[in-house]
Each structure stands twice: as C-alpha cells, then as structure tokens.
C-alpha cells in the first residue's frame, strides 16, 4: 500500500489539456492540491473547474514556460496558494511537424524553447520549494519519439524529447542531496483532444502497430507519474519509464502479425 498523497502540492505545466490534464486529474483524485499551468485562460479556467470537485483542490495559473519570469511566478503562486510544492510535472510541450528540408531556424528555436528550455526553467523555478518539501519530486513528460523511435516530420521534436533525458540524468545527481528525485514518463500514442484532428484512419493504423491494440489514455500516463511521486518511489531517480502498450517492442511488422 502506498502512502496517500492527500494534501501534497502539485504543479502540472501544460495541465490544461491532453496528457497534463490527465496527470492533474489523477493527482487531484488522489487528494493532492493541483495547479494547472497553460498560456490560455480560456482553456485553463474551465479545465481547472472541471478537475475540481474531488478531494483535492485544483487552480489554474497562466504562465508561458518559455519565459523565466513566468516560471518564477507560477512557482510563487503555487506556494502562495497551497503552501509549497511537493511535485512538479514538467509536461508542457509542443509538436508541430515539418520535414528537415523545409525546417527553418525559427522552427528549431521554437520547439527547443518550449520542450527543453521550458522544462529546465520550470524545474529551476520550483527548486527552492521542492527542497523545502523534503520529499520533492519532478516528473518530466518526454516521449518514445526521440529517445527510442523516430517519425518523419518530427526530427526536431525527437531531439527535444531526447534532450530532456540528457538533462534529467545530471539534474538527478545534483538534486539527490536535496532529497528531490527527477524521473521521466515516455508516452507512446495517447488519446488526447488533438487526436481527433488526425482522423479515424490514423488512429486505426496506430492501434494496429501496438501489441495491446489500443492507444494509451491520459490516465495511463497520470498513474505512472503518480507512482514516481509516492514516498515509496523515493529511491528511484534519473530514470525513464515507457508507457506505450508495447509499441516500441516489435522488431518488424512480421512480429506483430505473428502475435
Ligand atoms: P496538448 O494536448 O497539445 O497539450 C499541451 C499543453 O501544454 C496545453 O495545456 C498547453 O496549453 C500547454 N503548453 C504548450 N506550450 C506551452 C507554453 N509555452 N507554456 C505553458 N504551457 C504550454 O499536448 P499533449 O499531447 O497532451 O502533450 C503533452 C506532453 O506529452 C508534451 O510534452 C508531449 O511532447 C508529450 N507527449 C505526447 C504524446 C501524445 O500522444 N499526445 C506522446 C508522447 C509525448 P496552452 O496552449 O494554453 O499554453
């Protein structure tokens, strides 16, 4: 049995939609008080209202993780509202697709600004509060794309998701004396609001390429993040866990057909 996370203060960047909203919902369901962060209040306020109403409180804070001052403010507002920060889920990320031959310098700068710099600035801003917690936890949302797999159009995205893992390994060493752990979740293909735009054919193809023959849910990712946040996971740091229904395992199409 895990020690309950009731009353812990959790900050989820990109918690207003998709995977981050799923992570926030799982933590709130476990009794934690959660701040969800995004740039757009028109999405963030209703998301927080939807997630509230359970055991844990949920509040929206507007911030852009590309900006150091915004990251400092989101951390300060979380401390003010919930008395500290026990868990940071640095999840905000973007994934525009563009082939290498058409990629501009600004395409590269933009994606690194959110996915890499944004993750690092978020962690840095929350460090003092995480240290005061005495059992601080950081969970990064990386991806299978980059660290393990590739997909045309996402070479820059894959580079950012692999960069997050490079960051976490040294951060884990630096943060260990402060009793802060840092780990990463690597989602496969997850059902989010954006999936519908890709059409039913895309979804069917993806399902066929996954040994469990289903896409992941945002709760699948939330539960893995929740585990890293428990007291019982205190000796795990610098690690990355794949949550993908076995998607990265088949060595070829034949391996799936032989199932
Ligand atoms: P999503 O549905 O598009 O949600 C992205 C969230 O991040 C939103 O809350 C968005 O809010 C926020 N955000 C984006 N840029 C931001 C910024 N500069 N500052 C603050 N918040 C920002 O995306 P998702 O699919 O859930 O992806 C979330 C994370 O999971 C990403 O890191 C992504 O790389 C990773 N991932 C996703 C999948 C998948 O299948 N969906 C698979 C593997 C990994 P605003 O737009 O209002 O700012």
mmCIF file with all atom_site columns, N, CA, C and O in Angstrom, residues 139-188:
data_model
loop_
_atom_site.group_PDB
_atom_site.id
_atom_site.type_symbol
_atom_site.label_atom_id
_atom_site.label_alt_id
_atom_site.label_comp_id
_atom_site.label_asym_id
_atom_site.label_entity_id
_atom_site.label_seq_id
_atom_site.pdbx_PDB_ins_code
_atom_site.Cartn_x
_atom_site.Cartn_y
_atom_site.Cartn_z
_atom_site.occupancy
_atom_site.B_iso_or_equiv
_atom_site.pdbx_formal_charge
_atom_site.auth_seq_id
_atom_site.auth_comp_id
_atom_site.auth_asym_id
_atom_site.auth_atom_id
_atom_site.pdbx_PDB_model_num
ATOM 1   N N  . UNK A 1 139 ? 8.676  15.154 -12.326 1.00 0.00 ? 139 UNK A N  1
ATOM 2   C CA . UNK A 1 139 ? 8.377  14.163 -13.366 1.00 0.00 ? 139 UNK A CA 1
ATOM 3   C C  . UNK A 1 139 ? 8.295  14.911 -14.696 1.00 0.00 ? 139 UNK A C  1
ATOM 4   O O  . UNK A 1 139 ? 7.476  15.820 -14.863 1.00 0.00 ? 139 UNK A O  1
ATOM 5   N N  . UNK A 1 140 ? 9.192  14.554 -15.615 1.00 0.00 ? 140 UNK A N  1
ATOM 6   C CA . UNK A 1 140 ? 9.201  15.172 -16.941 1.00 0.00 ? 140 UNK A CA 1
ATOM 7   C C  . UNK A 1 140 ? 8.363  14.326 -17.882 1.00 0.00 ? 140 UNK A C  1
ATOM 8   O O  . UNK A 1 140 ? 8.407  13.097 -17.807 1.00 0.00 ? 140 UNK A O  1
ATOM 9   N N  . UNK A 1 141 ? 7.628  14.986 -18.805 1.00 0.00 ? 141 UNK A N  1
ATOM 10  C CA . UNK A 1 141 ? 6.974  14.220 -19.860 1.00 0.00 ? 141 UNK A CA 1
ATOM 11  C C  . UNK A 1 141 ? 7.861  14.286 -21.097 1.00 0.00 ? 141 UNK A C  1
ATOM 12  O O  . UNK A 1 141 ? 7.973  15.326 -21.743 1.00 0.00 ? 141 UNK A O  1
ATOM 13  N N  . UNK A 1 142 ? 8.520  13.177 -21.383 1.00 0.00 ? 142 UNK A N  1
ATOM 14  C CA . UNK A 1 142 ? 9.310  13.070 -22.614 1.00 0.00 ? 142 UNK A CA 1
ATOM 15  C C  . UNK A 1 142 ? 8.426  12.361 -23.641 1.00 0.00 ? 142 UNK A C  1
ATOM 16  O O  . UNK A 1 142 ? 7.251  12.701 -23.792 1.00 0.00 ? 142 UNK A O  1
ATOM 17  N N  . UNK A 1 143 ? 8.944  11.370 -24.342 1.00 0.00 ? 143 UNK A N  1
ATOM 18  C CA . UNK A 1 143 ? 8.177  10.662 -25.379 1.00 0.00 ? 143 UNK A CA 1
ATOM 19  C C  . UNK A 1 143 ? 8.980  9.445  -25.815 1.00 0.00 ? 143 UNK A C  1
ATOM 20  O O  . UNK A 1 143 ? 10.199 9.397  -25.594 1.00 0.00 ? 143 UNK A O  1
ATOM 21  N N  . UNK A 1 144 ? 8.314  8.490  -26.449 1.00 0.00 ? 144 UNK A N  1
ATOM 22  C CA . UNK A 1 144 ? 9.109  7.430  -27.106 1.00 0.00 ? 144 UNK A CA 1
ATOM 23  C C  . UNK A 1 144 ? 9.803  8.014  -28.340 1.00 0.00 ? 144 UNK A C  1
ATOM 24  O O  . UNK A 1 144 ? 10.856 7.543  -28.746 1.00 0.00 ? 144 UNK A O  1
ATOM 25  N N  . UNK A 1 145 ? 9.190  9.067  -28.933 1.00 0.00 ? 145 UNK A N  1
ATOM 26  C CA . UNK A 1 145 ? 9.751  9.671  -30.151 1.00 0.00 ? 145 UNK A CA 1
ATOM 27  C C  . UNK A 1 145 ? 10.981 10.492 -29.804 1.00 0.00 ? 145 UNK A C  1
ATOM 28  O O  . UNK A 1 145 ? 10.885 11.510 -29.125 1.00 0.00 ? 145 UNK A O  1
ATOM 29  N N  . UNK A 1 146 ? 12.115 10.056 -30.266 1.00 0.00 ? 146 UNK A N  1
ATOM 30  C CA . UNK A 1 146 ? 13.380 10.731 -29.939 1.00 0.00 ? 146 UNK A CA 1
ATOM 31  C C  . UNK A 1 146 ? 14.256 9.806  -29.126 1.00 0.00 ? 146 UNK A C  1
ATOM 32  O O  . UNK A 1 146 ? 15.245 9.282  -29.624 1.00 0.00 ? 146 UNK A O  1
ATOM 33  N N  . UNK A 1 147 ? 13.887 9.548  -27.853 1.00 0.00 ? 147 UNK A N  1
ATOM 34  C CA . UNK A 1 147 ? 14.698 8.638  -27.045 1.00 0.00 ? 147 UNK A CA 1
ATOM 35  C C  . UNK A 1 147 ? 14.760 7.213  -27.612 1.00 0.00 ? 147 UNK A C  1
ATOM 36  O O  . UNK A 1 147 ? 15.756 6.525  -27.455 1.00 0.00 ? 147 UNK A O  1
ATOM 37  N N  . UNK A 1 148 ? 13.665 6.755  -28.277 1.00 0.00 ? 148 UNK A N  1
ATOM 38  C CA . UNK A 1 148 ? 13.642 5.356  -28.730 1.00 0.00 ? 148 UNK A CA 1
ATOM 39  C C  . UNK A 1 148 ? 13.285 5.231  -30.211 1.00 0.00 ? 148 UNK A C  1
ATOM 40  O O  . UNK A 1 148 ? 13.895 4.447  -30.938 1.00 0.00 ? 148 UNK A O  1
ATOM 41  N N  . UNK A 1 149 ? 12.302 5.989  -30.659 1.00 0.00 ? 149 UNK A N  1
ATOM 42  C CA . UNK A 1 149 ? 11.798 5.808  -32.029 1.00 0.00 ? 149 UNK A CA 1
ATOM 43  C C  . UNK A 1 149 ? 11.940 7.106  -32.829 1.00 0.00 ? 149 UNK A C  1
ATOM 44  O O  . UNK A 1 149 ? 12.318 8.145  -32.290 1.00 0.00 ? 149 UNK A O  1
ATOM 45  N N  . UNK A 1 150 ? 11.599 7.024  -34.111 1.00 0.00 ? 150 UNK A N  1
ATOM 46  C CA . UNK A 1 150 ? 11.581 8.210  -34.965 1.00 0.00 ? 150 UNK A CA 1
ATOM 47  C C  . UNK A 1 150 ? 10.297 8.257  -35.762 1.00 0.00 ? 150 UNK A C  1
ATOM 48  O O  . UNK A 1 150 ? 9.603  7.230  -35.917 1.00 0.00 ? 150 UNK A O  1
ATOM 49  N N  . UNK A 1 151 ? 9.954  9.448  -36.273 1.00 0.00 ? 151 UNK A N  1
ATOM 50  C CA . UNK A 1 151 ? 8.751  9.592  -37.099 1.00 0.00 ? 151 UNK A CA 1
ATOM 51  C C  . UNK A 1 151 ? 8.986  10.779 -38.032 1.00 0.00 ? 151 UNK A C  1
ATOM 52  O O  . UNK A 1 151 ? 9.295  11.883 -37.557 1.00 0.00 ? 151 UNK A O  1
ATOM 53  N N  . UNK A 1 152 ? 8.878  10.571 -39.358 1.00 0.00 ? 152 UNK A N  1
ATOM 54  C CA . UNK A 1 152 ? 9.146  11.667 -40.296 1.00 0.00 ? 152 UNK A CA 1
ATOM 55  C C  . UNK A 1 152 ? 8.348  12.928 -39.956 1.00 0.00 ? 152 UNK A C  1
ATOM 56  O O  . UNK A 1 152 ? 7.148  12.844 -39.683 1.00 0.00 ? 152 UNK A O  1
ATOM 57  N N  . UNK A 1 153 ? 9.015  14.048 -39.980 1.00 0.00 ? 153 UNK A N  1
ATOM 58  C CA . UNK A 1 153 ? 8.391  15.330 -39.641 1.00 0.00 ? 153 UNK A CA 1
ATOM 59  C C  . UNK A 1 153 ? 8.703  15.762 -38.221 1.00 0.00 ? 153 UNK A C  1
ATOM 60  O O  . UNK A 1 153 ? 8.438  16.906 -37.848 1.00 0.00 ? 153 UNK A O  1
ATOM 61  N N  . UNK A 1 154 ? 9.253  14.829 -37.443 1.00 0.00 ? 154 UNK A N  1
ATOM 62  C CA . UNK A 1 154 ? 9.474  15.149 -36.037 1.00 0.00 ? 154 UNK A CA 1
ATOM 63  C C  . UNK A 1 154 ? 10.929 14.996 -35.615 1.00 0.00 ? 154 UNK A C  1
ATOM 64  O O  . UNK A 1 154 ? 11.225 14.643 -34.476 1.00 0.00 ? 154 UNK A O  1
ATOM 65  N N  . UNK A 1 155 ? 11.854 15.307 -36.524 1.00 0.00 ? 155 UNK A N  1
ATOM 66  C CA . UNK A 1 155 ? 13.272 15.183 -36.133 1.00 0.00 ? 155 UNK A CA 1
ATOM 67  C C  . UNK A 1 155 ? 13.613 16.210 -35.048 1.00 0.00 ? 155 UNK A C  1
ATOM 68  O O  . UNK A 1 155 ? 14.337 15.900 -34.091 1.00 0.00 ? 155 UNK A O  1
ATOM 69  N N  . UNK A 1 156 ? 13.090 17.437 -35.179 1.00 0.00 ? 156 UNK A N  1
ATOM 70  C CA . UNK A 1 156 ? 13.375 18.458 -34.157 1.00 0.00 ? 156 UNK A CA 1
ATOM 71  C C  . UNK A 1 156 ? 12.676 18.117 -32.848 1.00 0.00 ? 156 UNK A C  1
ATOM 72  O O  . UNK A 1 156 ? 13.227 18.259 -31.760 1.00 0.00 ? 156 UNK A O  1
ATOM 73  N N  . UNK A 1 157 ? 11.440 17.615 -32.950 1.00 0.00 ? 157 UNK A N  1
ATOM 74  C CA . UNK A 1 157 ? 10.690 17.200 -31.753 1.00 0.00 ? 157 UNK A CA 1
ATOM 75  C C  . UNK A 1 157 ? 11.426 16.062 -31.041 1.00 0.00 ? 157 UNK A C  1
ATOM 76  O O  . UNK A 1 157 ? 11.624 16.091 -29.813 1.00 0.00 ? 157 UNK A O  1
ATOM 77  N N  . UNK A 1 158 ? 11.837 15.053 -31.817 1.00 0.00 ? 158 UNK A N  1
ATOM 78  C CA . UNK A 1 158 ? 12.560 13.916 -31.224 1.00 0.00 ? 158 UNK A CA 1
ATOM 79  C C  . UNK A 1 158 ? 13.829 14.366 -30.524 1.00 0.00 ? 158 UNK A C  1
ATOM 80  O O  . UNK A 1 158 ? 14.188 13.854 -29.452 1.00 0.00 ? 158 UNK A O  1
ATOM 81  N N  . UNK A 1 159 ? 14.504 15.355 -31.122 1.00 0.00 ? 159 UNK A N  1
ATOM 82  C CA . UNK A 1 159 ? 15.727 15.882 -30.489 1.00 0.00 ? 159 UNK A CA 1
ATOM 83  C C  . UNK A 1 159 ? 15.410 16.516 -29.141 1.00 0.00 ? 159 UNK A C  1
ATOM 84  O O  . UNK A 1 159 ? 16.152 16.346 -28.164 1.00 0.00 ? 159 UNK A O  1
ATOM 85  N N  . UNK A 1 160 ? 14.261 17.219 -29.046 1.00 0.00 ? 160 UNK A N  1
ATOM 86  C CA . UNK A 1 160 ? 13.922 17.858 -27.761 1.00 0.00 ? 160 UNK A CA 1
ATOM 87  C C  . UNK A 1 160 ? 13.567 16.821 -26.695 1.00 0.00 ? 160 UNK A C  1
ATOM 88  O O  . UNK A 1 160 ? 13.889 16.996 -25.516 1.00 0.00 ? 160 UNK A O  1
ATOM 89  N N  . UNK A 1 161 ? 12.884 15.768 -27.122 1.00 0.00 ? 161 UNK A N  1
ATOM 90  C CA . UNK A 1 161 ? 12.432 14.768 -26.146 1.00 0.00 ? 161 UNK A CA 1
ATOM 91  C C  . UNK A 1 161 ? 13.617 13.951 -25.630 1.00 0.00 ? 161 UNK A C  1
ATOM 92  O O  . UNK A 1 161 ? 13.637 13.519 -24.472 1.00 0.00 ? 161 UNK A O  1
ATOM 93  N N  . UNK A 1 162 ? 14.624 13.728 -26.503 1.00 0.00 ? 162 UNK A N  1
ATOM 94  C CA . UNK A 1 162 ? 15.855 13.055 -26.062 1.00 0.00 ? 162 UNK A CA 1
ATOM 95  C C  . UNK A 1 162 ? 16.660 14.001 -25.170 1.00 0.00 ? 162 UNK A C  1
ATOM 96  O O  . UNK A 1 162 ? 17.270 13.567 -24.185 1.00 0.00 ? 162 UNK A O  1
ATOM 97  N N  . UNK A 1 163 ? 16.650 15.293 -25.506 1.00 0.00 ? 163 UNK A N  1
ATOM 98  C CA . UNK A 1 163 ? 17.397 16.278 -24.698 1.00 0.00 ? 163 UNK A CA 1
ATOM 99  C C  . UNK A 1 163 ? 16.879 16.311 -23.255 1.00 0.00 ? 163 UNK A C  1
ATOM 100 O O  . UNK A 1 163 ? 17.654 16.472 -22.310 1.00 0.00 ? 163 UNK A O  1
ATOM 101 N N  . UNK A 1 164 ? 15.563 16.144 -23.096 1.00 0.00 ? 164 UNK A N  1
ATOM 102 C CA . UNK A 1 164 ? 15.014 16.150 -21.727 1.00 0.00 ? 164 UNK A CA 1
ATOM 103 C C  . UNK A 1 164 ? 15.663 15.048 -20.882 1.00 0.00 ? 164 UNK A C  1
ATOM 104 O O  . UNK A 1 164 ? 15.910 15.228 -19.685 1.00 0.00 ? 164 UNK A O  1
ATOM 105 N N  . UNK A 1 165 ? 15.943 13.903 -21.513 1.00 0.00 ? 165 UNK A N  1
ATOM 106 C CA . UNK A 1 165 ? 16.537 12.788 -20.754 1.00 0.00 ? 165 UNK A CA 1
ATOM 107 C C  . UNK A 1 165 ? 18.002 13.068 -20.429 1.00 0.00 ? 165 UNK A C  1
ATOM 108 O O  . UNK A 1 165 ? 18.505 12.669 -19.373 1.00 0.00 ? 165 UNK A O  1
ATOM 109 N N  . UNK A 1 166 ? 18.684 13.763 -21.328 1.00 0.00 ? 166 UNK A N  1
ATOM 110 C CA . UNK A 1 166 ? 20.053 14.172 -21.031 1.00 0.00 ? 166 UNK A CA 1
ATOM 111 C C  . UNK A 1 166 ? 20.087 15.112 -19.841 1.00 0.00 ? 166 UNK A C  1
ATOM 112 O O  . UNK A 1 166 ? 20.931 14.992 -18.949 1.00 0.00 ? 166 UNK A O  1
ATOM 113 N N  . UNK A 1 167 ? 19.133 16.029 -19.828 1.00 0.00 ? 167 UNK A N  1
ATOM 114 C CA . UNK A 1 167 ? 19.008 16.972 -18.707 1.00 0.00 ? 167 UNK A CA 1
ATOM 115 C C  . UNK A 1 167 ? 18.756 16.226 -17.400 1.00 0.00 ? 167 UNK A C  1
ATOM 116 O O  . UNK A 1 167 ? 19.388 16.486 -16.373 1.00 0.00 ? 167 UNK A O  1
ATOM 117 N N  . UNK A 1 168 ? 17.840 15.271 -17.437 1.00 0.00 ? 168 UNK A N  1
ATOM 118 C CA . UNK A 1 168 ? 17.412 14.662 -16.170 1.00 0.00 ? 168 UNK A CA 1
ATOM 119 C C  . UNK A 1 168 ? 18.520 13.859 -15.509 1.00 0.00 ? 168 UNK A C  1
ATOM 120 O O  . UNK A 1 168 ? 18.566 13.787 -14.276 1.00 0.00 ? 168 UNK A O  1
ATOM 121 N N  . UNK A 1 169 ? 19.433 13.285 -16.311 1.00 0.00 ? 169 UNK A N  1
ATOM 122 C CA . UNK A 1 169 ? 20.450 12.427 -15.685 1.00 0.00 ? 169 UNK A CA 1
ATOM 123 C C  . UNK A 1 169 ? 21.414 13.244 -14.821 1.00 0.00 ? 169 UNK A C  1
ATOM 124 O O  . UNK A 1 169 ? 21.767 12.824 -13.713 1.00 0.00 ? 169 UNK A O  1
ATOM 125 N N  . UNK A 1 170 ? 21.835 14.412 -15.300 1.00 0.00 ? 170 UNK A N  1
ATOM 126 C CA . UNK A 1 170 ? 22.711 15.243 -14.463 1.00 0.00 ? 170 UNK A CA 1
ATOM 127 C C  . UNK A 1 170 ? 21.912 15.934 -13.362 1.00 0.00 ? 170 UNK A C  1
ATOM 128 O O  . UNK A 1 170 ? 22.364 16.033 -12.216 1.00 0.00 ? 170 UNK A O  1
ATOM 129 N N  . UNK A 1 171 ? 20.693 16.367 -13.685 1.00 0.00 ? 171 UNK A N  1
ATOM 130 C CA . UNK A 1 171 ? 19.856 17.004 -12.658 1.00 0.00 ? 171 UNK A CA 1
ATOM 131 C C  . UNK A 1 171 ? 19.631 16.037 -11.496 1.00 0.00 ? 171 UNK A C  1
ATOM 132 O O  . UNK A 1 171 ? 19.649 16.442 -10.329 1.00 0.00 ? 171 UNK A O  1
ATOM 133 N N  . UNK A 1 172 ? 19.447 14.751 -11.805 1.00 0.00 ? 172 UNK A N  1
ATOM 134 C CA . UNK A 1 172 ? 19.200 13.756 -10.746 1.00 0.00 ? 172 UNK A CA 1
ATOM 135 C C  . UNK A 1 172 ? 20.364 13.722 -9.757  1.00 0.00 ? 172 UNK A C  1
ATOM 136 O O  . UNK A 1 172 ? 20.153 13.608 -8.544  1.00 0.00 ? 172 UNK A O  1
ATOM 137 N N  . UNK A 1 173 ? 21.579 13.832 -10.276 1.00 0.00 ? 173 UNK A N  1
ATOM 138 C CA . UNK A 1 173 ? 22.754 13.805 -9.392  1.00 0.00 ? 173 UNK A CA 1
ATOM 139 C C  . UNK A 1 173 ? 22.795 15.080 -8.541  1.00 0.00 ? 173 UNK A C  1
ATOM 140 O O  . UNK A 1 173 ? 23.006 15.035 -7.330  1.00 0.00 ? 173 UNK A O  1
ATOM 141 N N  . UNK A 1 174 ? 22.535 16.220 -9.200  1.00 0.00 ? 174 UNK A N  1
ATOM 142 C CA . UNK A 1 174 ? 22.597 17.494 -8.461  1.00 0.00 ? 174 UNK A CA 1
ATOM 143 C C  . UNK A 1 174 ? 21.503 17.600 -7.405  1.00 0.00 ? 174 UNK A C  1
ATOM 144 O O  . UNK A 1 174 ? 21.704 18.204 -6.350  1.00 0.00 ? 174 UNK A O  1
ATOM 145 N N  . UNK A 1 175 ? 20.336 17.016 -7.699  1.00 0.00 ? 175 UNK A N  1
ATOM 146 C CA . UNK A 1 175 ? 19.195 17.194 -6.787  1.00 0.00 ? 175 UNK A CA 1
ATOM 147 C C  . UNK A 1 175 ? 19.137 16.147 -5.682  1.00 0.00 ? 175 UNK A C  1
ATOM 148 O O  . UNK A 1 175 ? 18.414 16.331 -4.698  1.00 0.00 ? 175 UNK A O  1
ATOM 149 N N  . UNK A 1 176 ? 19.886 15.064 -5.835  1.00 0.00 ? 176 UNK A N  1
ATOM 150 C CA . UNK A 1 176 ? 19.821 13.973 -4.838  1.00 0.00 ? 176 UNK A CA 1
ATOM 151 C C  . UNK A 1 176 ? 20.117 14.456 -3.413  1.00 0.00 ? 176 UNK A C  1
ATOM 152 O O  . UNK A 1 176 ? 19.392 14.086 -2.476  1.00 0.00 ? 176 UNK A O  1
ATOM 153 N N  . UNK A 1 177 ? 21.145 15.289 -3.197  1.00 0.00 ? 177 UNK A N  1
ATOM 154 C CA . UNK A 1 177 ? 21.390 15.744 -1.812  1.00 0.00 ? 177 UNK A CA 1
ATOM 155 C C  . UNK A 1 177 ? 20.266 16.609 -1.242  1.00 0.00 ? 177 UNK A C  1
ATOM 156 O O  . UNK A 1 177 ? 20.199 16.812 -0.028  1.00 0.00 ? 177 UNK A O  1
ATOM 157 N N  . UNK A 1 178 ? 19.407 17.132 -2.118  1.00 0.00 ? 178 UNK A N  1
ATOM 158 C CA . UNK A 1 178 ? 18.270 17.943 -1.647  1.00 0.00 ? 178 UNK A CA 1
ATOM 159 C C  . UNK A 1 178 ? 17.027 17.071 -1.443  1.00 0.00 ? 178 UNK A C  1
ATOM 160 O O  . UNK A 1 178 ? 15.921 17.592 -1.271  1.00 0.00 ? 178 UNK A O  1
ATOM 161 N N  . UNK A 1 179 ? 17.193 15.754 -1.524  1.00 0.00 ? 179 UNK A N  1
ATOM 162 C CA . UNK A 1 179 ? 16.076 14.797 -1.379  1.00 0.00 ? 179 UNK A CA 1
ATOM 163 C C  . UNK A 1 179 ? 14.999 15.002 -2.444  1.00 0.00 ? 179 UNK A C  1
ATOM 164 O O  . UNK A 1 179 ? 13.811 14.767 -2.204  1.00 0.00 ? 179 UNK A O  1
ATOM 165 N N  . UNK A 1 180 ? 15.436 15.464 -3.612  1.00 0.00 ? 180 UNK A N  1
ATOM 166 C CA . UNK A 1 180 ? 14.499 15.624 -4.741  1.00 0.00 ? 180 UNK A CA 1
ATOM 167 C C  . UNK A 1 180 ? 14.831 14.547 -5.768  1.00 0.00 ? 180 UNK A C  1
ATOM 168 O O  . UNK A 1 180 ? 15.999 14.391 -6.140  1.00 0.00 ? 180 UNK A O  1
ATOM 169 N N  . UNK A 1 181 ? 13.815 13.809 -6.221  1.00 0.00 ? 181 UNK A N  1
ATOM 170 C CA . UNK A 1 181 ? 14.039 12.871 -7.324  1.00 0.00 ? 181 UNK A CA 1
ATOM 171 C C  . UNK A 1 181 ? 13.506 13.493 -8.613  1.00 0.00 ? 181 UNK A C  1
ATOM 172 O O  . UNK A 1 181 ? 12.612 14.341 -8.586  1.00 0.00 ? 181 UNK A O  1
ATOM 173 N N  . UNK A 1 182 ? 14.085 13.067 -9.732  1.00 0.00 ? 182 UNK A N  1
ATOM 174 C CA . UNK A 1 182 ? 13.605 13.519 -11.041 1.00 0.00 ? 182 UNK A CA 1
ATOM 175 C C  . UNK A 1 182 ? 13.602 12.322 -11.972 1.00 0.00 ? 182 UNK A C  1
ATOM 176 O O  . UNK A 1 182 ? 14.617 11.626 -12.105 1.00 0.00 ? 182 UNK A O  1
ATOM 177 N N  . UNK A 1 183 ? 12.447 12.063 -12.553 1.00 0.00 ? 183 UNK A N  1
ATOM 178 C CA . UNK A 1 183 ? 12.264 10.925 -13.449 1.00 0.00 ? 183 UNK A CA 1
ATOM 179 C C  . UNK A 1 183 ? 11.416 11.367 -14.633 1.00 0.00 ? 183 UNK A C  1
ATOM 180 O O  . UNK A 1 183 ? 10.884 12.481 -14.638 1.00 0.00 ? 183 UNK A O  1
ATOM 181 N N  . UNK A 1 184 ? 11.296 10.492 -15.621 1.00 0.00 ? 184 UNK A N  1
ATOM 182 C CA . UNK A 1 184 ? 10.534 10.871 -16.818 1.00 0.00 ? 184 UNK A CA 1
ATOM 183 C C  . UNK A 1 184 ? 9.549  9.786  -17.212 1.00 0.00 ? 184 UNK A C  1
ATOM 184 O O  . UNK A 1 184 ? 9.827  8.591  -17.063 1.00 0.00 ? 184 UNK A O  1
ATOM 185 N N  . UNK A 1 185 ? 8.402  10.237 -17.732 1.00 0.00 ? 185 UNK A N  1
ATOM 186 C CA . UNK A 1 185 ? 7.465  9.317  -18.380 1.00 0.00 ? 185 UNK A CA 1
ATOM 187 C C  . UNK A 1 185 ? 7.631  9.478  -19.888 1.00 0.00 ? 185 UNK A C  1
ATOM 188 O O  . UNK A 1 185 ? 7.780  10.600 -20.389 1.00 0.00 ? 185 UNK A O  1
ATOM 189 N N  . UNK A 1 186 ? 7.630  8.357  -20.596 1.00 0.00 ? 186 UNK A N  1
ATOM 190 C CA . UNK A 1 186 ? 7.766  8.369  -22.058 1.00 0.00 ? 186 UNK A CA 1
ATOM 191 C C  . UNK A 1 186 ? 6.492  7.775  -22.661 1.00 0.00 ? 186 UNK A C  1
ATOM 192 O O  . UNK A 1 186 ? 6.386  6.551  -22.829 1.00 0.00 ? 186 UNK A O  1
ATOM 193 N N  . UNK A 1 187 ? 5.503  8.639  -22.962 1.00 0.00 ? 187 UNK A N  1
ATOM 194 C CA . UNK A 1 187 ? 4.260  8.098  -23.516 1.00 0.00 ? 187 UNK A CA 1
ATOM 195 C C  . UNK A 1 187 ? 4.450  7.615  -24.950 1.00 0.00 ? 187 UNK A C  1
ATOM 196 O O  . UNK A 1 187 ? 5.255  8.161  -25.707 1.00 0.00 ? 187 UNK A O  1
ATOM 197 N N  . UNK A 1 188 ? 3.660  6.601  -25.298 1.00 0.00 ? 188 UNK A N  1
ATOM 198 C CA . UNK A 1 188 ? 3.528  6.215  -26.710 1.00 0.00 ? 188 UNK A CA 1
ATOM 199 C C  . UNK A 1 188 ? 2.438  7.067  -27.319 1.00 0.00 ? 188 UNK A C  1
ATOM 200 O O  . UNK A 1 188 ? 2.401  8.282  -27.111 1.00 0.00 ? 188 UNK A O  1
#
